[in-house]
Amino acid sequence: MTTTSNFLSHLNPSQRRAVEHYCGPLLVVAGAGSGKTRALTYRIANLILEHNVDPENILAVTFTNKAAREMKERIQKLFADHMAMQEYGEKYDLLPEYDQVKLRSRVYKNVIKDMWCGTFHSLFSRILRLDIDKYQDENGRKWNKNFSIFDDSDVNAIIKEIVTKQLDLDDKKFEPRSVRYAISNAKNQGLSPKEFEREQPNYRGRIISQVYSCYQDRLAENNALDFDDLILIPTRLFQQNKQVLNYWHSKFHHILVDEYQDTNRTQYDLIRLLSTNGETDKNNWNWNDRSTFVVGDADQSIYSFRMADFTILMGFQGDFGDGLDDDDTSTMVKLEENYRSCENILEAANSLIENNTERIDKVLKPTRSAGEKIYLFKADDEVVEADFVVNQIRKLEHENPDIDWGSFSILYRTNAQSRPFEDLLVKYQIPYTVVGGFRFYDRKEIKDILAYLKAVSNPADTVSIMRVINTPRRGIGKSTLDTLSRASQELGTTLWEILSDETSVNTLAGRAAKAVNGFADVIKKWQGQVETLPVAELVQGIIEDSGYVQDLHTTGTDESQDRIENIQALYNAVLEFQEENEDNATLQGYLEKTSLSSDLDNLKEGDAAVSLMTLHASKGLEFPIVFLVGLEQGLFPNYRSMQDPASLEEERRLCYVGITRAQERLFISHARERRLYGSREPAIRSQFLDELPTELIATQQGGRQANVRTSTNNIRSDRSGASTGGTGTKWEVGDIVLHKTFGEGEITHVFDPNNKTSVAVKFPSLGTKIIDPRVAQLQKIG
């Protein structure tokens, strides 16, 4: 293939400099929305077209399978476009379908098929399939090429058996999931069991090292690897076998790594070994017809909890590059032109991230107009916050024919924050999806607690009883449950009728009888109080007596803490249900409400839906309109980061990522108070809000009374609280108005006796005042 003169003509100068780089190392600092995927794909095309590089000599590493697929698709389309112009003199999209298929087939065969493009794990598992028989670890353990890859459930089961049976450890002190997490972290840092013990020579470290060693024995016995081994073992193999390393070094002439800020130490070691063939003296590296091309942005490094280390990117210039200043270096290119967001959004992002000290200096430069100001909303609480967000979504979708529900995204710091938004989206029948996670009522811990509530409310619900009778674990095994179930079937009764009879349980359940009776006693206790206790108190008692939360506390992992927070969010929802339904707040009523919520989410793939997700899940995505919610001290940034400067900088990077997801509009919200752990606590606005330029922000405050009132009306028609009062201005609840003396406020009530309008306006520092808008010359500003 020969290239055309205009092949790279529509790249900007920085992109083109990166793409045309041929030999040696290059760090591409790619700001959000700056076209990094374009730079990667065009670079691969340029290597093949301009330098005749064989596709099989290219190794392109991505961090998700989705990114790998997208990269291959873009490369395929790029080559098909090029070949169409070269052979047909026409754009690919204008060719007959038959010719398009022929071109795509040729591109796949000649380019895509032989190129190594994928995630670290997929690419290096391919290498292990060819060479793992040449490896043995420090204890002489070996694996064959037909190794299995154990998933998390396999791994957790093995670790638990080692802890509780093989080593007979106290599983309260050495909770199996916590031990498994420690072993995973050790592998991601490149540590063997012996090295881990040297790093942590205390008692706990020695014991975990022992479990780690036993675990590796089990893996070897089963000829199996876990997910972390797919990175660690190739690294060890390259370090101990020079012939194997030399082969793969000779094969991969050009190495490209996307999202380089998210690499961990073991992944870095792999790239360094393949790039340098294990040579430690930088002066002896041979870059003839070779390159190492990494793309990333330290300002978007948000995965330290997965052992990602952004200092690897920060150290590229010292490790691989020329180490010169930014203005003089030939081994770093900055992509700063942003093609995603309006100027105001970018200025806010730049202003925020400048407060971080650990970063490579860059400024996102707009290519679009200023756009509207960022809208900052202060709510009374999380209910009003959700009400504001959902009504804005309804209003914007109605007023703008060019956007649909898929144009909106709600971003939050923790999964537990999604519940009030989901409740309102359900109420207004707005389709939505939870990205990178489960819908609130579909999460395991929520379904488990709801199953307890259903068992109390309706003991004939055998499905719910079977879900939780051994959750948390009580020592009730499958054979016991089978025996009890068979008895109920033979007698033609419900399972509960057997469980609720102590004599029957003692007869059928054997050694598990005590545990079964204990479960039954919990259900009986609360069944007897359904009619007398307030629903929130009832739910709280069931949660406590089930032992579910206590079990999660004992587990002590980050995942278990997230589950606890979700259960606390469920209890908050029950409290709100009780407050909103004072006369009819029953357990059955609440369960009906949650059933409606669970059943609505039957969206077909491709349907437009509002996206809800954590900020971590939003990385790499973009939306026309973004709502960034819960900007409060202790929530975002979270409590743990507020005493640690490094963690606080990561929280700020997370906020930066959230801001830069927005293309057209950005709404930010925080609450005056938020319900936490069953009680309302005052909330302080996030320090990140004070780091945004005030001239870019439009503000509003919202109270529960005003917002609850507006939320019950359909915004597609006039609100019942609207009046012109004989003037040309139509006054509505929720209007933002300006008074020449009192300043800016919000209308909370409209009074219209005898067509003489007056309005109640809530001013932030003065409280509520009733005003005749004509006399006061009130101005509507929002």
mmCIF file of N, CA, C and O in Angstrom, residues 283-330:
data_model
loop_
_atom_site.group_PDB
_atom_site.id
_atom_site.type_symbol
_atom_site.label_atom_id
_atom_site.label_comp_id
_atom_site.label_asym_id
_atom_site.label_seq_id
_atom_site.Cartn_x
_atom_site.Cartn_y
_atom_site.Cartn_z
ATOM 1 N N ASN A 283 21.945 3.591 27.864
ATOM 2 C CA ASN A 283 22.828 3.926 26.746
ATOM 3 C C ASN A 283 22.948 2.797 25.735
ATOM 4 O O ASN A 283 23.383 3.013 24.604
ATOM 5 N N ASN A 284 22.599 1.590 26.139
ATOM 6 C CA ASN A 284 22.728 0.436 25.242
ATOM 7 C C ASN A 284 21.430 0.065 24.547
ATOM 8 O O ASN A 284 21.396 -0.937 23.822
ATOM 9 N N TRP A 285 20.369 0.843 24.777
ATOM 10 C CA TRP A 285 19.103 0.517 24.124
ATOM 11 C C TRP A 285 19.190 0.822 22.632
ATOM 12 O O TRP A 285 19.736 1.846 22.217
ATOM 13 N N ASN A 286 18.632 -0.083 21.844
ATOM 14 C CA ASN A 286 18.659 0.066 20.392
ATOM 15 C C ASN A 286 17.252 0.387 19.896
ATOM 16 O O ASN A 286 16.358 -0.459 19.935
ATOM 17 N N TRP A 287 17.068 1.622 19.421
ATOM 18 C CA TRP A 287 15.752 2.050 18.965
ATOM 19 C C TRP A 287 15.629 2.027 17.437
ATOM 20 O O TRP A 287 14.663 2.582 16.888
ATOM 21 N N ASN A 288 16.537 1.377 16.754
ATOM 22 C CA ASN A 288 16.433 1.303 15.291
ATOM 23 C C ASN A 288 15.165 0.539 14.892
ATOM 24 O O ASN A 288 14.987 -0.626 15.265
ATOM 25 N N ASP A 289 14.317 1.201 14.134
ATOM 26 C CA ASP A 289 13.048 0.608 13.685
ATOM 27 C C ASP A 289 12.211 0.085 14.849
ATOM 28 O O ASP A 289 11.459 -0.883 14.713
ATOM 29 N N ARG A 290 12.316 0.747 16.001
ATOM 30 C CA ARG A 290 11.553 0.342 17.183
ATOM 31 C C ARG A 290 10.964 1.585 17.854
ATOM 32 O O ARG A 290 11.534 2.676 17.765
ATOM 33 N N SER A 291 9.859 1.393 18.553
ATOM 34 C CA SER A 291 9.297 2.510 19.309
ATOM 35 C C SER A 291 8.475 1.977 20.479
ATOM 36 O O SER A 291 7.948 0.864 20.444
ATOM 37 N N THR A 292 8.410 2.798 21.508
ATOM 38 C CA THR A 292 7.469 2.576 22.611
ATOM 39 C C THR A 292 6.671 3.859 22.757
ATOM 40 O O THR A 292 7.218 4.921 23.066
ATOM 41 N N PHE A 293 5.382 3.756 22.509
ATOM 42 C CA PHE A 293 4.492 4.905 22.356
ATOM 43 C C PHE A 293 3.382 4.765 23.389
ATOM 44 O O PHE A 293 2.548 3.859 23.291
ATOM 45 N N VAL A 294 3.395 5.615 24.411
ATOM 46 C CA VAL A 294 2.394 5.499 25.475
ATOM 47 C C VAL A 294 1.542 6.760 25.515
ATOM 48 O O VAL A 294 2.033 7.872 25.320
ATOM 49 N N VAL A 295 0.253 6.555 25.771
ATOM 50 C CA VAL A 295 -0.713 7.655 25.780
ATOM 51 C C VAL A 295 -1.426 7.670 27.127
ATOM 52 O O VAL A 295 -1.877 6.625 27.613
ATOM 53 N N GLY A 296 -1.515 8.827 27.745
ATOM 54 C CA GLY A 296 -2.207 8.900 29.029
ATOM 55 C C GLY A 296 -2.287 10.313 29.545
ATOM 56 O O GLY A 296 -1.825 11.264 28.906
ATOM 57 N N ASP A 297 -2.874 10.444 30.711
ATOM 58 C CA ASP A 297 -3.084 11.751 31.325
ATOM 59 C C ASP A 297 -3.103 11.564 32.837
ATOM 60 O O ASP A 297 -4.030 10.964 33.377
ATOM 61 N N ALA A 298 -2.075 12.080 33.512
ATOM 62 C CA ALA A 298 -2.019 11.941 34.969
ATOM 63 C C ALA A 298 -3.232 12.570 35.639
ATOM 64 O O ALA A 298 -3.652 12.130 36.716
ATOM 65 N N ASP A 299 -3.827 13.584 35.002
ATOM 66 C CA ASP A 299 -4.991 14.250 35.586
ATOM 67 C C ASP A 299 -6.231 13.361 35.588
ATOM 68 O O ASP A 299 -7.241 13.705 36.207
ATOM 69 N N GLN A 300 -6.173 12.235 34.874
ATOM 70 C CA GLN A 300 -7.316 11.317 34.839
ATOM 71 C C GLN A 300 -6.996 9.969 35.489
ATOM 72 O O GLN A 300 -7.651 8.971 35.213
ATOM 73 N N SER A 301 -6.016 9.959 36.371
ATOM 74 C CA SER A 301 -5.669 8.731 37.083
ATOM 75 C C SER A 301 -6.556 8.600 38.319
ATOM 76 O O SER A 301 -6.414 9.359 39.273
ATOM 77 N N ILE A 302 -7.463 7.617 38.307
ATOM 78 C CA ILE A 302 -8.471 7.523 39.371
ATOM 79 C C ILE A 302 -8.625 6.100 39.904
ATOM 80 O O ILE A 302 -9.602 5.798 40.599
ATOM 81 N N TYR A 303 -7.649 5.226 39.604
ATOM 82 C CA TYR A 303 -7.816 3.819 39.966
ATOM 83 C C TYR A 303 -6.732 3.299 40.904
ATOM 84 O O TYR A 303 -6.290 2.151 40.787
ATOM 85 N N SER A 304 -6.322 4.096 41.862
ATOM 86 C CA SER A 304 -5.285 3.623 42.782
ATOM 87 C C SER A 304 -5.756 2.421 43.584
ATOM 88 O O SER A 304 -4.941 1.582 43.988
ATOM 89 N N PHE A 305 -7.082 2.306 43.808
ATOM 90 C CA PHE A 305 -7.594 1.157 44.564
ATOM 91 C C PHE A 305 -7.399 -0.148 43.795
ATOM 92 O O PHE A 305 -7.511 -1.226 44.367
ATOM 93 N N ARG A 306 -7.101 -0.062 42.502
ATOM 94 C CA ARG A 306 -6.764 -1.243 41.705
ATOM 95 C C ARG A 306 -5.249 -1.365 41.519
ATOM 96 O O ARG A 306 -4.783 -2.079 40.644
ATOM 97 N N MET A 307 -4.501 -0.618 42.332
ATOM 98 C CA MET A 307 -3.037 -0.607 42.305
ATOM 99 C C MET A 307 -2.462 0.131 41.098
ATOM 100 O O MET A 307 -1.271 0.013 40.807
ATOM 101 N N ALA A 308 -3.301 0.897 40.366
ATOM 102 C CA ALA A 308 -2.768 1.743 39.303
ATOM 103 C C ALA A 308 -1.874 2.811 39.928
ATOM 104 O O ALA A 308 -2.152 3.331 40.997
ATOM 105 N N ASP A 309 -0.783 3.130 39.236
ATOM 106 C CA ASP A 309 0.216 4.053 39.770
ATOM 107 C C ASP A 309 0.545 5.107 38.716
ATOM 108 O O ASP A 309 1.306 4.855 37.783
ATOM 109 N N PHE A 310 -0.066 6.296 38.863
ATOM 110 C CA PHE A 310 0.125 7.336 37.845
ATOM 111 C C PHE A 310 1.556 7.871 37.812
ATOM 112 O O PHE A 310 1.961 8.498 36.832
ATOM 113 N N THR A 311 2.349 7.619 38.873
ATOM 114 C CA THR A 311 3.742 8.085 38.851
ATOM 115 C C THR A 311 4.563 7.350 37.789
ATOM 116 O O THR A 311 5.632 7.812 37.410
ATOM 117 N N ILE A 312 4.049 6.220 37.304
ATOM 118 C CA ILE A 312 4.713 5.532 36.190
ATOM 119 C C ILE A 312 4.698 6.427 34.961
ATOM 120 O O ILE A 312 5.709 6.556 34.263
ATOM 121 N N LEU A 313 3.548 7.046 34.689
ATOM 122 C CA LEU A 313 3.484 7.995 33.575
ATOM 123 C C LEU A 313 4.367 9.206 33.849
ATOM 124 O O LEU A 313 5.093 9.668 32.966
ATOM 125 N N MET A 314 4.293 9.695 35.089
ATOM 126 C CA MET A 314 5.099 10.876 35.444
ATOM 127 C C MET A 314 6.594 10.594 35.260
ATOM 128 O O MET A 314 7.373 11.502 34.983
ATOM 129 N N GLY A 315 6.992 9.337 35.416
ATOM 130 C CA GLY A 315 8.401 8.984 35.322
ATOM 131 C C GLY A 315 8.857 8.551 33.944
ATOM 132 O O GLY A 315 10.018 8.163 33.773
ATOM 133 N N PHE A 316 7.982 8.615 32.941
ATOM 134 C CA PHE A 316 8.337 8.125 31.609
ATOM 135 C C PHE A 316 9.545 8.852 31.035
ATOM 136 O O PHE A 316 10.446 8.231 30.450
ATOM 137 N N GLN A 317 9.567 10.174 31.209
ATOM 138 C CA GLN A 317 10.670 10.934 30.635
ATOM 139 C C GLN A 317 12.015 10.521 31.241
ATOM 140 O O GLN A 317 13.033 10.486 30.554
ATOM 141 N N GLY A 318 12.006 10.196 32.537
ATOM 142 C CA GLY A 318 13.240 9.741 33.161
ATOM 143 C C GLY A 318 13.571 8.299 32.814
ATOM 144 O O GLY A 318 14.740 7.951 32.611
ATOM 145 N N ASP A 319 12.541 7.451 32.703
ATOM 146 C CA ASP A 319 12.765 6.027 32.433
ATOM 147 C C ASP A 319 13.108 5.758 30.976
ATOM 148 O O ASP A 319 13.993 4.948 30.675
ATOM 149 N N PHE A 320 12.397 6.411 30.055
ATOM 150 C CA PHE A 320 12.560 6.129 28.629
ATOM 151 C C PHE A 320 13.010 7.353 27.832
ATOM 152 O O PHE A 320 13.755 7.238 26.867
ATOM 153 N N GLY A 321 12.492 8.531 28.191
ATOM 154 C CA GLY A 321 12.665 9.709 27.353
ATOM 155 C C GLY A 321 13.984 10.427 27.548
ATOM 156 O O GLY A 321 14.900 9.946 28.227
ATOM 157 N N ASP A 322 14.041 11.659 26.979
ATOM 158 C CA ASP A 322 15.284 12.434 27.047
ATOM 159 C C ASP A 322 15.397 13.260 28.318
ATOM 160 O O ASP A 322 16.438 13.858 28.594
ATOM 161 N N GLY A 323 14.311 13.341 29.102
ATOM 162 C CA GLY A 323 14.362 14.040 30.385
ATOM 163 C C GLY A 323 14.446 15.538 30.285
ATOM 164 O O GLY A 323 14.662 16.215 31.297
ATOM 165 N N LEU A 324 14.255 16.104 29.102
ATOM 166 C CA LEU A 324 14.361 17.558 28.928
ATOM 167 C C LEU A 324 13.074 18.250 29.337
ATOM 168 O O LEU A 324 12.031 17.625 29.510
ATOM 169 N N ASP A 325 13.148 19.576 29.476
ATOM 170 C CA ASP A 325 11.976 20.368 29.811
ATOM 171 C C ASP A 325 10.910 20.213 28.732
ATOM 172 O O ASP A 325 11.202 19.886 27.576
ATOM 173 N N ASP A 326 9.678 20.503 29.133
ATOM 174 C CA ASP A 326 8.552 20.308 28.219
ATOM 175 C C ASP A 326 8.747 21.026 26.887
ATOM 176 O O ASP A 326 8.381 20.507 25.830
ATOM 177 N N ASP A 327 9.315 22.230 26.929
ATOM 178 C CA ASP A 327 9.459 23.016 25.704
ATOM 179 C C ASP A 327 10.575 22.508 24.801
ATOM 180 O O ASP A 327 10.614 22.823 23.607
ATOM 181 N N ASP A 328 11.495 21.721 25.364
ATOM 182 C CA ASP A 328 12.668 21.284 24.601
ATOM 183 C C ASP A 328 12.655 19.800 24.250
ATOM 184 O O ASP A 328 13.427 19.355 23.397
ATOM 185 N N THR A 329 11.812 19.042 24.874
ATOM 186 C CA THR A 329 11.865 17.595 24.711
ATOM 187 C C THR A 329 11.413 17.132 23.331
ATOM 188 O O THR A 329 10.548 17.754 22.706
ATOM 189 N N SER A 330 11.981 16.040 22.876
ATOM 190 C CA SER A 330 11.535 15.399 21.642
ATOM 191 C C SER A 330 10.838 14.079 21.933
ATOM 192 O O SER A 330 10.462 13.367 21.008
#
